[in-house]
Amino acid sequence: MHIDILTLFPQMFQGVFDSGIFKRAIDQKLVSVGVHNIRDYSHDKHHTVDDYPYGGGAGMVLKPEPIFEAIESIKREADVSIILLTPQGRLFGQQIAQELSQHSHLILICGRYEGVDERVSEHLATDEISIGDYVLSGGELAAMVVIDAVVRLLPGVLGSATSPLDDSHVAGVLEYPQYTRPATYRGWSVPEVLLSGNHAQIASWRREQVIRRTLERRPELLDKAELSPEEKNLIQKLRQA
Ligand code: JD8
């Protein structure tokens, strides 16, 4: 997969691409990334990228020309998805991450200020995504969230020991609690069963924790989750208690 980012703040992406699973994926050539400064595609003397909104109002709007020209200068593959990060986009989740991971080329457009001239949405972007109902100052952090969720789904990016299929939002339920050494810390002990070496009992304890926690914290997830008859029974029992 190749990922191109259009932004006025390319430095924001350095930390993301220089560390962790991103760095490994790039080094292994499982993914390649290009970060492009929108300002480099503005041709006037002051490299203007924004202007006043038609009709008046507070703040500035990103001009269409540098964004259209930046994307035209990027060689596009046949199945490219051109994504505008915007509060008006479809709400990002694991299913959209899966969908995007099937493309060989993603271009993400990060706006700033009061947003981007609407013609980018109307005539250039093929998709619009929001990462949630809160106000960010620009599209950069949203783009990082999207590409992090997508890249870890690419074949070979996670070690063979970790499967992305085990993740909470794939299974549709919350994860069980994790503990490591020491067995007792400040008087707080790890649940006995985890020290027992009884793998069947451990598996059954973890399944119960998954159901309890999901029921307690995110009950709406259980409506869509794929559950075994035993798990459905446990939900019944816990709901009555
Ligand atoms: C892009 C500018 C700033 C704040 C006008 C548009 C996504 N889930 C999300 N929340 N916020 C964004 C987002 C915010 C952005 C831009 C994405 C470009 N802003 C805001 C002041 C009022 N806008 C987002 N994805």
mmCIF file of N, CA, C and O in Angstrom, residues 74-171:
data_model
loop_
_atom_site.group_PDB
_atom_site.id
_atom_site.type_symbol
_atom_site.label_atom_id
_atom_site.label_comp_id
_atom_site.label_asym_id
_atom_site.label_seq_id
_atom_site.Cartn_x
_atom_site.Cartn_y
_atom_site.Cartn_z
ATOM 1 N N ILE A 74 0.593 14.013 -7.788
ATOM 2 C CA ILE A 74 0.852 12.691 -7.199
ATOM 3 C C ILE A 74 0.365 11.650 -8.193
ATOM 4 O O ILE A 74 -0.771 11.703 -8.637
ATOM 5 N N LYS A 75 1.242 10.722 -8.574
ATOM 6 C CA LYS A 75 0.845 9.669 -9.507
ATOM 7 C C LYS A 75 -0.173 8.768 -8.816
ATOM 8 O O LYS A 75 0.106 8.175 -7.779
ATOM 9 N N ARG A 76 -1.362 8.701 -9.382
ATOM 10 C CA ARG A 76 -2.428 7.943 -8.729
ATOM 11 C C ARG A 76 -2.569 6.541 -9.299
ATOM 12 O O ARG A 76 -2.529 6.355 -10.509
ATOM 13 N N GLU A 77 -2.714 5.585 -8.429
ATOM 14 C CA GLU A 77 -2.979 4.218 -8.868
ATOM 15 C C GLU A 77 -4.458 4.071 -9.172
ATOM 16 O O GLU A 77 -5.269 4.907 -8.790
ATOM 17 N N ALA A 78 -4.804 2.983 -9.871
ATOM 18 C CA ALA A 78 -6.180 2.802 -10.341
ATOM 19 C C ALA A 78 -7.175 2.777 -9.179
ATOM 20 O O ALA A 78 -8.208 3.432 -9.236
ATOM 21 N N ASP A 79 -6.832 2.053 -8.122
ATOM 22 C CA ASP A 79 -7.823 1.942 -7.042
ATOM 23 C C ASP A 79 -7.485 2.856 -5.862
ATOM 24 O O ASP A 79 -7.588 2.470 -4.712
ATOM 25 N N VAL A 80 -7.129 4.106 -6.190
ATOM 26 C CA VAL A 80 -6.839 5.082 -5.144
ATOM 27 C C VAL A 80 -8.135 5.536 -4.477
ATOM 28 O O VAL A 80 -9.176 5.650 -5.127
ATOM 29 N N SER A 81 -8.061 5.761 -3.160
ATOM 30 C CA SER A 81 -9.152 6.395 -2.445
ATOM 31 C C SER A 81 -8.640 7.748 -1.966
ATOM 32 O O SER A 81 -7.602 7.830 -1.317
ATOM 33 N N ILE A 82 -9.330 8.818 -2.356
ATOM 34 C CA ILE A 82 -8.924 10.178 -1.982
ATOM 35 C C ILE A 82 -9.836 10.637 -0.846
ATOM 36 O O ILE A 82 -11.022 10.912 -1.061
ATOM 37 N N ILE A 83 -9.270 10.674 0.346
ATOM 38 C CA ILE A 83 -10.067 10.833 1.565
ATOM 39 C C ILE A 83 -9.896 12.228 2.148
ATOM 40 O O ILE A 83 -8.776 12.648 2.467
ATOM 41 N N LEU A 84 -10.999 12.939 2.306
ATOM 42 C CA LEU A 84 -10.990 14.224 3.012
ATOM 43 C C LEU A 84 -11.395 13.975 4.461
ATOM 44 O O LEU A 84 -12.464 13.398 4.717
ATOM 45 N N LEU A 85 -10.517 14.364 5.402
ATOM 46 C CA LEU A 85 -10.863 14.268 6.823
ATOM 47 C C LEU A 85 -11.705 15.478 7.174
ATOM 48 O O LEU A 85 -11.255 16.623 6.972
ATOM 49 N N THR A 86 -12.912 15.266 7.657
ATOM 50 C CA THR A 86 -13.832 16.366 7.933
ATOM 51 C C THR A 86 -14.898 15.917 8.929
ATOM 52 O O THR A 86 -15.305 14.751 8.925
ATOM 53 N N PRO A 87 -15.331 16.848 9.805
ATOM 54 C CA PRO A 87 -16.413 16.496 10.738
ATOM 55 C C PRO A 87 -17.688 16.044 10.015
ATOM 56 O O PRO A 87 -18.528 15.372 10.605
ATOM 57 N N GLN A 88 -17.816 16.369 8.721
ATOM 58 C CA GLN A 88 -19.003 15.967 7.953
ATOM 59 C C GLN A 88 -18.892 14.570 7.349
ATOM 60 O O GLN A 88 -19.812 14.105 6.679
ATOM 61 N N GLY A 89 -17.756 13.899 7.570
ATOM 62 C CA GLY A 89 -17.523 12.598 6.940
ATOM 63 C C GLY A 89 -18.263 11.462 7.614
ATOM 64 O O GLY A 89 -18.873 11.631 8.675
ATOM 65 N N ARG A 90 -18.186 10.268 6.984
ATOM 66 C CA ARG A 90 -18.796 9.096 7.635
ATOM 67 C C ARG A 90 -17.935 8.702 8.832
ATOM 68 O O ARG A 90 -16.713 8.857 8.821
ATOM 69 N N LEU A 91 -18.605 8.240 9.873
ATOM 70 C CA LEU A 91 -17.954 8.002 11.162
ATOM 71 C C LEU A 91 -17.021 6.800 11.083
ATOM 72 O O LEU A 91 -17.456 5.685 10.781
ATOM 73 N N PHE A 92 -15.733 7.051 11.345
ATOM 74 C CA PHE A 92 -14.708 6.020 11.220
ATOM 75 C C PHE A 92 -14.873 4.933 12.275
ATOM 76 O O PHE A 92 -15.211 5.206 13.416
ATOM 77 N N GLY A 93 -14.645 3.700 11.854
ATOM 78 C CA GLY A 93 -14.665 2.550 12.757
ATOM 79 C C GLY A 93 -13.901 1.412 12.118
ATOM 80 O O GLY A 93 -13.353 1.560 11.017
ATOM 81 N N GLN A 94 -13.876 0.268 12.797
ATOM 82 C CA GLN A 94 -13.082 -0.862 12.323
ATOM 83 C C GLN A 94 -13.519 -1.335 10.939
ATOM 84 O O GLN A 94 -12.688 -1.746 10.138
ATOM 85 N N GLN A 95 -14.794 -1.250 10.661
ATOM 86 C CA GLN A 95 -15.273 -1.711 9.344
ATOM 87 C C GLN A 95 -14.725 -0.848 8.214
ATOM 88 O O GLN A 95 -14.323 -1.363 7.165
ATOM 89 N N ILE A 96 -14.667 0.472 8.427
ATOM 90 C CA ILE A 96 -14.098 1.365 7.407
ATOM 91 C C ILE A 96 -12.591 1.126 7.300
ATOM 92 O O ILE A 96 -12.030 1.148 6.203
ATOM 93 N N ALA A 97 -11.927 0.857 8.428
ATOM 94 C CA ALA A 97 -10.490 0.535 8.395
ATOM 95 C C ALA A 97 -10.253 -0.695 7.501
ATOM 96 O O ALA A 97 -9.353 -0.688 6.650
ATOM 97 N N GLN A 98 -11.063 -1.726 7.671
ATOM 98 C CA GLN A 98 -10.952 -2.954 6.849
ATOM 99 C C GLN A 98 -11.118 -2.599 5.373
ATOM 100 O O GLN A 98 -10.353 -3.054 4.523
ATOM 101 N N GLU A 99 -12.156 -1.810 5.106
ATOM 102 C CA GLU A 99 -12.475 -1.419 3.741
ATOM 103 C C GLU A 99 -11.283 -0.670 3.116
ATOM 104 O O GLU A 99 -10.859 -0.990 2.003
ATOM 105 N N LEU A 100 -10.717 0.296 3.830
ATOM 106 C CA LEU A 100 -9.600 1.082 3.287
ATOM 107 C C LEU A 100 -8.353 0.221 3.094
ATOM 108 O O LEU A 100 -7.555 0.472 2.184
ATOM 109 N N SER A 101 -8.198 -0.810 3.931
ATOM 110 C CA SER A 101 -6.998 -1.660 3.853
ATOM 111 C C SER A 101 -6.978 -2.481 2.563
ATOM 112 O O SER A 101 -5.945 -3.047 2.216
ATOM 113 N N GLN A 102 -8.094 -2.527 1.834
ATOM 114 C CA GLN A 102 -8.164 -3.260 0.569
ATOM 115 C C GLN A 102 -7.635 -2.440 -0.618
ATOM 116 O O GLN A 102 -7.402 -2.976 -1.688
ATOM 117 N N HIS A 103 -7.461 -1.126 -0.419
ATOM 118 C CA HIS A 103 -6.950 -0.276 -1.501
ATOM 119 C C HIS A 103 -5.429 -0.355 -1.575
ATOM 120 O O HIS A 103 -4.767 -0.543 -0.562
ATOM 121 N N SER A 104 -4.860 -0.157 -2.772
ATOM 122 C CA SER A 104 -3.397 -0.132 -2.896
ATOM 123 C C SER A 104 -2.846 1.287 -2.726
ATOM 124 O O SER A 104 -1.644 1.468 -2.561
ATOM 125 N N HIS A 105 -3.710 2.291 -2.754
ATOM 126 C CA HIS A 105 -3.255 3.678 -2.646
ATOM 127 C C HIS A 105 -4.294 4.507 -1.896
ATOM 128 O O HIS A 105 -5.471 4.510 -2.275
ATOM 129 N N LEU A 106 -3.856 5.191 -0.849
ATOM 130 C CA LEU A 106 -4.721 6.129 -0.120
ATOM 131 C C LEU A 106 -4.084 7.514 -0.174
ATOM 132 O O LEU A 106 -2.880 7.658 0.018
ATOM 133 N N ILE A 107 -4.906 8.520 -0.445
ATOM 134 C CA ILE A 107 -4.469 9.912 -0.325
ATOM 135 C C ILE A 107 -5.355 10.566 0.729
ATOM 136 O O ILE A 107 -6.588 10.511 0.624
ATOM 137 N N LEU A 108 -4.749 11.139 1.755
ATOM 138 C CA LEU A 108 -5.518 11.781 2.822
ATOM 139 C C LEU A 108 -5.286 13.287 2.790
ATOM 140 O O LEU A 108 -4.135 13.747 2.798
ATOM 141 N N ILE A 109 -6.378 14.037 2.739
ATOM 142 C CA ILE A 109 -6.307 15.502 2.691
ATOM 143 C C ILE A 109 -6.650 16.055 4.079
ATOM 144 O O ILE A 109 -7.750 15.825 4.591
ATOM 145 N N CYS A 110 -5.685 16.773 4.680
ATOM 146 C CA CYS A 110 -5.876 17.341 6.018
ATOM 147 C C CYS A 110 -6.126 18.835 5.903
ATOM 148 O O CYS A 110 -5.228 19.577 5.497
ATOM 149 N N GLY A 111 -7.300 19.284 6.272
ATOM 150 C CA GLY A 111 -7.603 20.705 6.271
ATOM 151 C C GLY A 111 -7.202 21.355 7.582
ATOM 152 O O GLY A 111 -6.748 20.697 8.528
ATOM 153 N N ARG A 112 -7.336 22.659 7.626
ATOM 154 C CA ARG A 112 -7.069 23.494 8.807
ATOM 155 C C ARG A 112 -8.041 24.656 8.790
ATOM 156 O O ARG A 112 -8.875 24.766 7.904
ATOM 157 N N TYR A 113 -7.909 25.549 9.741
ATOM 158 C CA TYR A 113 -8.733 26.768 9.835
ATOM 159 C C TYR A 113 -10.214 26.417 9.867
ATOM 160 O O TYR A 113 -10.617 25.507 10.590
ATOM 161 N N GLU A 114 -11.020 27.088 9.035
ATOM 162 C CA GLU A 114 -12.463 26.788 9.047
ATOM 163 C C GLU A 114 -12.810 25.642 8.110
ATOM 164 O O GLU A 114 -13.975 25.275 7.974
ATOM 165 N N GLY A 115 -11.811 25.073 7.467
ATOM 166 C CA GLY A 115 -12.064 23.941 6.581
ATOM 167 C C GLY A 115 -11.571 24.211 5.170
ATOM 168 O O GLY A 115 -10.774 25.123 4.934
ATOM 169 N N VAL A 116 -12.060 23.388 4.227
ATOM 170 C CA VAL A 116 -11.558 23.352 2.856
ATOM 171 C C VAL A 116 -12.681 23.782 1.913
ATOM 172 O O VAL A 116 -13.847 23.452 2.146
ATOM 173 N N ASP A 117 -12.347 24.525 0.862
ATOM 174 C CA ASP A 117 -13.326 24.909 -0.165
ATOM 175 C C ASP A 117 -14.139 23.680 -0.576
ATOM 176 O O ASP A 117 -13.586 22.616 -0.861
ATOM 177 N N GLU A 118 -15.454 23.828 -0.594
ATOM 178 C CA GLU A 118 -16.362 22.694 -0.796
ATOM 179 C C GLU A 118 -16.133 21.968 -2.113
ATOM 180 O O GLU A 118 -16.483 20.796 -2.255
ATOM 181 N N ARG A 119 -15.503 22.620 -3.105
ATOM 182 C CA ARG A 119 -15.281 21.955 -4.396
ATOM 183 C C ARG A 119 -14.304 20.789 -4.296
ATOM 184 O O ARG A 119 -14.332 19.878 -5.129
ATOM 185 N N VAL A 120 -13.496 20.787 -3.238
ATOM 186 C CA VAL A 120 -12.615 19.622 -3.005
ATOM 187 C C VAL A 120 -13.475 18.404 -2.669
ATOM 188 O O VAL A 120 -13.242 17.302 -3.161
ATOM 189 N N SER A 121 -14.463 18.612 -1.824
ATOM 190 C CA SER A 121 -15.395 17.536 -1.472
ATOM 191 C C SER A 121 -16.257 17.123 -2.674
ATOM 192 O O SER A 121 -16.472 15.937 -2.918
ATOM 193 N N GLU A 122 -16.690 18.131 -3.448
ATOM 194 C CA GLU A 122 -17.615 17.859 -4.557
ATOM 195 C C GLU A 122 -16.949 17.198 -5.762
ATOM 196 O O GLU A 122 -17.586 16.402 -6.458
ATOM 197 N N HIS A 123 -15.692 17.547 -6.058
ATOM 198 C CA HIS A 123 -15.095 17.151 -7.342
ATOM 199 C C HIS A 123 -13.738 16.460 -7.247
ATOM 200 O O HIS A 123 -13.163 16.124 -8.276
ATOM 201 N N LEU A 124 -13.215 16.261 -6.052
ATOM 202 C CA LEU A 124 -11.872 15.675 -5.943
ATOM 203 C C LEU A 124 -11.858 14.474 -4.999
ATOM 204 O O LEU A 124 -11.386 13.391 -5.359
ATOM 205 N N ALA A 125 -12.389 14.648 -3.795
ATOM 206 C CA ALA A 125 -12.387 13.553 -2.821
ATOM 207 C C ALA A 125 -13.347 12.454 -3.280
ATOM 208 O O ALA A 125 -14.382 12.728 -3.887
ATOM 209 N N THR A 126 -12.955 11.204 -3.013
ATOM 210 C CA THR A 126 -13.857 10.081 -3.300
ATOM 211 C C THR A 126 -14.465 9.544 -2.007
ATOM 212 O O THR A 126 -15.317 8.667 -2.032
ATOM 213 N N ASP A 127 -14.003 10.058 -0.873
ATOM 214 C CA ASP A 127 -14.501 9.597 0.420
ATOM 215 C C ASP A 127 -14.302 10.716 1.435
ATOM 216 O O ASP A 127 -13.367 11.518 1.300
ATOM 217 N N GLU A 128 -15.175 10.804 2.431
ATOM 218 C CA GLU A 128 -15.022 11.778 3.508
ATOM 219 C C GLU A 128 -15.209 11.051 4.826
ATOM 220 O O GLU A 128 -16.180 10.310 4.998
ATOM 221 N N ILE A 129 -14.252 11.258 5.731
ATOM 222 C CA ILE A 129 -14.259 10.522 6.997
ATOM 223 C C ILE A 129 -14.115 11.495 8.164
ATOM 224 O O ILE A 129 -13.356 12.459 8.106
ATOM 225 N N SER A 130 -14.852 11.205 9.256
ATOM 226 C CA SER A 130 -14.696 11.875 10.550
ATOM 227 C C SER A 130 -14.288 10.817 11.562
ATOM 228 O O SER A 130 -14.774 9.688 11.501
ATOM 229 N N ILE A 131 -13.407 11.153 12.511
ATOM 230 C CA ILE A 131 -13.050 10.144 13.513
ATOM 231 C C ILE A 131 -13.911 10.237 14.764
ATOM 232 O O ILE A 131 -13.777 9.404 15.657
ATOM 233 N N GLY A 132 -14.805 11.194 14.854
ATOM 234 C CA GLY A 132 -15.677 11.229 16.026
ATOM 235 C C GLY A 132 -16.280 12.597 16.232
ATOM 236 O O GLY A 132 -15.859 13.575 15.628
ATOM 237 N N ASP A 133 -17.259 12.657 17.115
ATOM 238 C CA ASP A 133 -18.014 13.882 17.324
ATOM 239 C C ASP A 133 -17.397 14.751 18.401
ATOM 240 O O ASP A 133 -17.909 14.864 19.513
ATOM 241 N N TYR A 134 -16.233 15.303 18.078
ATOM 242 C CA TYR A 134 -15.551 16.284 18.917
ATOM 243 C C TYR A 134 -14.799 17.181 17.953
ATOM 244 O O TYR A 134 -14.572 16.822 16.803
ATOM 245 N N VAL A 135 -14.420 18.372 18.414
ATOM 246 C CA VAL A 135 -13.838 19.365 17.510
ATOM 247 C C VAL A 135 -12.317 19.319 17.571
ATOM 248 O O VAL A 135 -11.725 19.580 18.618
ATOM 249 N N LEU A 136 -11.703 18.980 16.455
ATOM 250 C CA LEU A 136 -10.248 19.036 16.315
ATOM 251 C C LEU A 136 -9.884 20.336 15.603
ATOM 252 O O LEU A 136 -10.734 20.978 15.003
ATOM 253 N N SER A 137 -8.602 20.695 15.641
ATOM 254 C CA SER A 137 -8.154 21.928 14.994
ATOM 255 C C SER A 137 -7.814 21.732 13.534
ATOM 256 O O SER A 137 -7.529 22.684 12.818
ATOM 257 N N GLY A 138 -7.764 20.466 13.100
ATOM 258 C CA GLY A 138 -7.425 20.175 11.711
ATOM 259 C C GLY A 138 -7.520 18.686 11.463
ATOM 260 O O GLY A 138 -7.809 17.920 12.385
ATOM 261 N N GLY A 139 -7.256 18.280 10.234
ATOM 262 C CA GLY A 139 -7.426 16.879 9.859
ATOM 263 C C GLY A 139 -6.247 15.975 10.194
ATOM 264 O O GLY A 139 -6.355 14.756 10.064
ATOM 265 N N GLU A 140 -5.115 16.542 10.651
ATOM 266 C CA GLU A 140 -3.894 15.738 10.815
ATOM 267 C C GLU A 140 -4.045 14.612 11.823
ATOM 268 O O GLU A 140 -3.675 13.464 11.536
ATOM 269 N N LEU A 141 -4.541 14.930 13.018
ATOM 270 C CA LEU A 141 -4.673 13.874 14.031
ATOM 271 C C LEU A 141 -5.661 12.815 13.567
ATOM 272 O O LEU A 141 -5.455 11.623 13.808
ATOM 273 N N ALA A 142 -6.700 13.224 12.868
ATOM 274 C CA ALA A 142 -7.660 12.261 12.330
ATOM 275 C C ALA A 142 -6.990 11.349 11.301
ATOM 276 O O ALA A 142 -7.200 10.133 11.302
ATOM 277 N N ALA A 143 -6.149 11.929 10.432
ATOM 278 C CA ALA A 143 -5.440 11.132 9.427
ATOM 279 C C ALA A 143 -4.534 10.104 10.098
ATOM 280 O O ALA A 143 -4.444 8.957 9.654
ATOM 281 N N MET A 144 -3.876 10.499 11.186
ATOM 282 C CA MET A 144 -2.991 9.565 11.902
ATOM 283 C C MET A 144 -3.786 8.410 12.489
ATOM 284 O O MET A 144 -3.346 7.256 12.441
ATOM 285 N N VAL A 145 -4.940 8.709 13.037
ATOM 286 C CA VAL A 145 -5.804 7.654 13.593
ATOM 287 C C VAL A 145 -6.196 6.679 12.484
ATOM 288 O O VAL A 145 -6.092 5.453 12.636
ATOM 289 N N VAL A 146 -6.622 7.218 11.355
ATOM 290 C CA VAL A 146 -7.080 6.368 10.243
ATOM 291 C C VAL A 146 -5.943 5.483 9.732
ATOM 292 O O VAL A 146 -6.108 4.262 9.607
ATOM 293 N N ILE A 147 -4.778 6.062 9.478
ATOM 294 C CA ILE A 147 -3.710 5.238 8.890
ATOM 295 C C ILE A 147 -3.150 4.245 9.894
ATOM 296 O O ILE A 147 -2.743 3.146 9.518
ATOM 297 N N ASP A 148 -3.156 4.585 11.175
ATOM 298 C CA ASP A 148 -2.698 3.607 12.177
ATOM 299 C C ASP A 148 -3.613 2.385 12.162
ATOM 300 O O ASP A 148 -3.140 1.244 12.129
ATOM 301 N N ALA A 149 -4.914 2.625 12.159
ATOM 302 C CA ALA A 149 -5.879 1.516 12.173
ATOM 303 C C ALA A 149 -5.800 0.700 10.887
ATOM 304 O O ALA A 149 -5.988 -0.517 10.912
ATOM 305 N N VAL A 150 -5.506 1.350 9.765
ATOM 306 C CA VAL A 150 -5.462 0.656 8.465
ATOM 307 C C VAL A 150 -4.175 -0.155 8.323
ATOM 308 O O VAL A 150 -4.215 -1.330 7.956
ATOM 309 N N VAL A 151 -3.038 0.465 8.653
ATOM 310 C CA VAL A 151 -1.746 -0.183 8.379
ATOM 311 C C VAL A 151 -1.584 -1.470 9.195
ATOM 312 O O VAL A 151 -1.015 -2.448 8.717
ATOM 313 N N ARG A 152 -2.122 -1.480 10.427
ATOM 314 C CA ARG A 152 -1.956 -2.710 11.219
ATOM 315 C C ARG A 152 -2.779 -3.876 10.667
ATOM 316 O O ARG A 152 -2.578 -5.019 11.084
ATOM 317 N N LEU A 153 -3.667 -3.600 9.719
ATOM 318 C CA LEU A 153 -4.444 -4.680 9.081
ATOM 319 C C LEU A 153 -3.729 -5.267 7.871
ATOM 320 O O LEU A 153 -4.141 -6.299 7.345
ATOM 321 N N LEU A 154 -2.670 -4.604 7.389
ATOM 322 C CA LEU A 154 -1.991 -5.078 6.176
ATOM 323 C C LEU A 154 -1.220 -6.366 6.479
ATOM 324 O O LEU A 154 -0.610 -6.487 7.534
ATOM 325 N N PRO A 155 -1.251 -7.311 5.548
ATOM 326 C CA PRO A 155 -0.575 -8.586 5.761
ATOM 327 C C PRO A 155 0.899 -8.381 6.108
ATOM 328 O O PRO A 155 1.588 -7.628 5.426
ATOM 329 N N GLY A 156 1.346 -9.026 7.201
ATOM 330 C CA GLY A 156 2.759 -8.993 7.575
ATOM 331 C C GLY A 156 3.133 -7.869 8.522
ATOM 332 O O GLY A 156 4.224 -7.869 9.072
ATOM 333 N N VAL A 157 2.246 -6.884 8.721
ATOM 334 C CA VAL A 157 2.614 -5.722 9.545
ATOM 335 C C VAL A 157 2.692 -6.087 11.026
ATOM 336 O O VAL A 157 3.626 -5.693 11.717
ATOM 337 N N LEU A 158 1.713 -6.828 11.512
ATOM 338 C CA LEU A 158 1.809 -7.342 12.884
ATOM 339 C C LEU A 158 2.595 -8.637 12.828
ATOM 340 O O LEU A 158 2.500 -9.379 11.857
ATOM 341 N N GLY A 159 3.375 -8.921 13.864
ATOM 342 C CA GLY A 159 4.078 -10.203 13.901
ATOM 343 C C GLY A 159 3.069 -11.339 13.839
ATOM 344 O O GLY A 159 1.887 -11.133 14.103
ATOM 345 N N SER A 160 3.514 -12.530 13.483
ATOM 346 C CA SER A 160 2.596 -13.664 13.378
ATOM 347 C C SER A 160 1.961 -13.997 14.734
ATOM 348 O O SER A 160 0.902 -14.615 14.797
ATOM 349 N N ALA A 161 2.604 -13.565 15.838
ATOM 350 C CA ALA A 161 2.079 -13.865 17.178
ATOM 351 C C ALA A 161 0.792 -13.091 17.477
ATOM 352 O O ALA A 161 -0.060 -13.551 18.223
ATOM 353 N N THR A 162 0.642 -11.906 16.897
ATOM 354 C CA THR A 162 -0.556 -11.089 17.143
ATOM 355 C C THR A 162 -1.400 -11.044 15.889
ATOM 356 O O THR A 162 -0.909 -10.666 14.827
ATOM 357 N N SER A 163 -2.663 -11.403 16.026
ATOM 358 C CA SER A 163 -3.573 -11.337 14.896
ATOM 359 C C SER A 163 -4.486 -10.140 15.067
ATOM 360 O O SER A 163 -5.041 -9.933 16.137
ATOM 361 N N PRO A 164 -4.667 -9.327 14.014
ATOM 362 C CA PRO A 164 -5.609 -8.210 14.137
ATOM 363 C C PRO A 164 -7.038 -8.706 14.363
ATOM 364 O O PRO A 164 -7.879 -7.972 14.822
ATOM 365 N N LEU A 165 -7.285 -9.993 14.052
ATOM 366 C CA LEU A 165 -8.630 -10.549 14.241
ATOM 367 C C LEU A 165 -8.997 -10.717 15.705
ATOM 368 O O LEU A 165 -10.152 -10.884 16.054
ATOM 369 N N ASP A 166 -7.960 -10.683 16.599
ATOM 370 C CA ASP A 166 -8.233 -10.819 18.032
ATOM 371 C C ASP A 166 -8.677 -9.504 18.663
ATOM 372 O O ASP A 166 -9.135 -9.476 19.788
ATOM 373 N N ASP A 167 -8.507 -8.395 17.963
ATOM 374 C CA ASP A 167 -8.784 -7.099 18.563
ATOM 375 C C ASP A 167 -10.260 -6.933 18.910
ATOM 376 O O ASP A 167 -11.135 -7.395 18.199
ATOM 377 N N SER A 168 -10.480 -6.172 20.008
ATOM 378 C CA SER A 168 -11.842 -5.891 20.483
ATOM 379 C C SER A 168 -12.830 -5.551 19.390
ATOM 380 O O SER A 168 -13.904 -6.116 19.314
ATOM 381 N N HIS A 169 -12.462 -4.575 18.594
ATOM 382 C CA HIS A 169 -13.465 -4.026 17.701
ATOM 383 C C HIS A 169 -13.663 -4.872 16.460
ATOM 384 O O HIS A 169 -14.521 -4.596 15.643
ATOM 385 N N VAL A 170 -12.840 -5.928 16.332
ATOM 386 C CA VAL A 170 -13.100 -6.919 15.294
ATOM 387 C C VAL A 170 -14.085 -7.942 15.844
ATOM 388 O O VAL A 170 -15.094 -8.254 15.235
ATOM 389 N N ALA A 171 -13.768 -8.457 17.037
ATOM 390 C CA ALA A 171 -14.646 -9.433 17.675
ATOM 391 C C ALA A 171 -15.973 -8.778 18.089
ATOM 392 O O ALA A 171 -16.974 -9.463 18.255
#
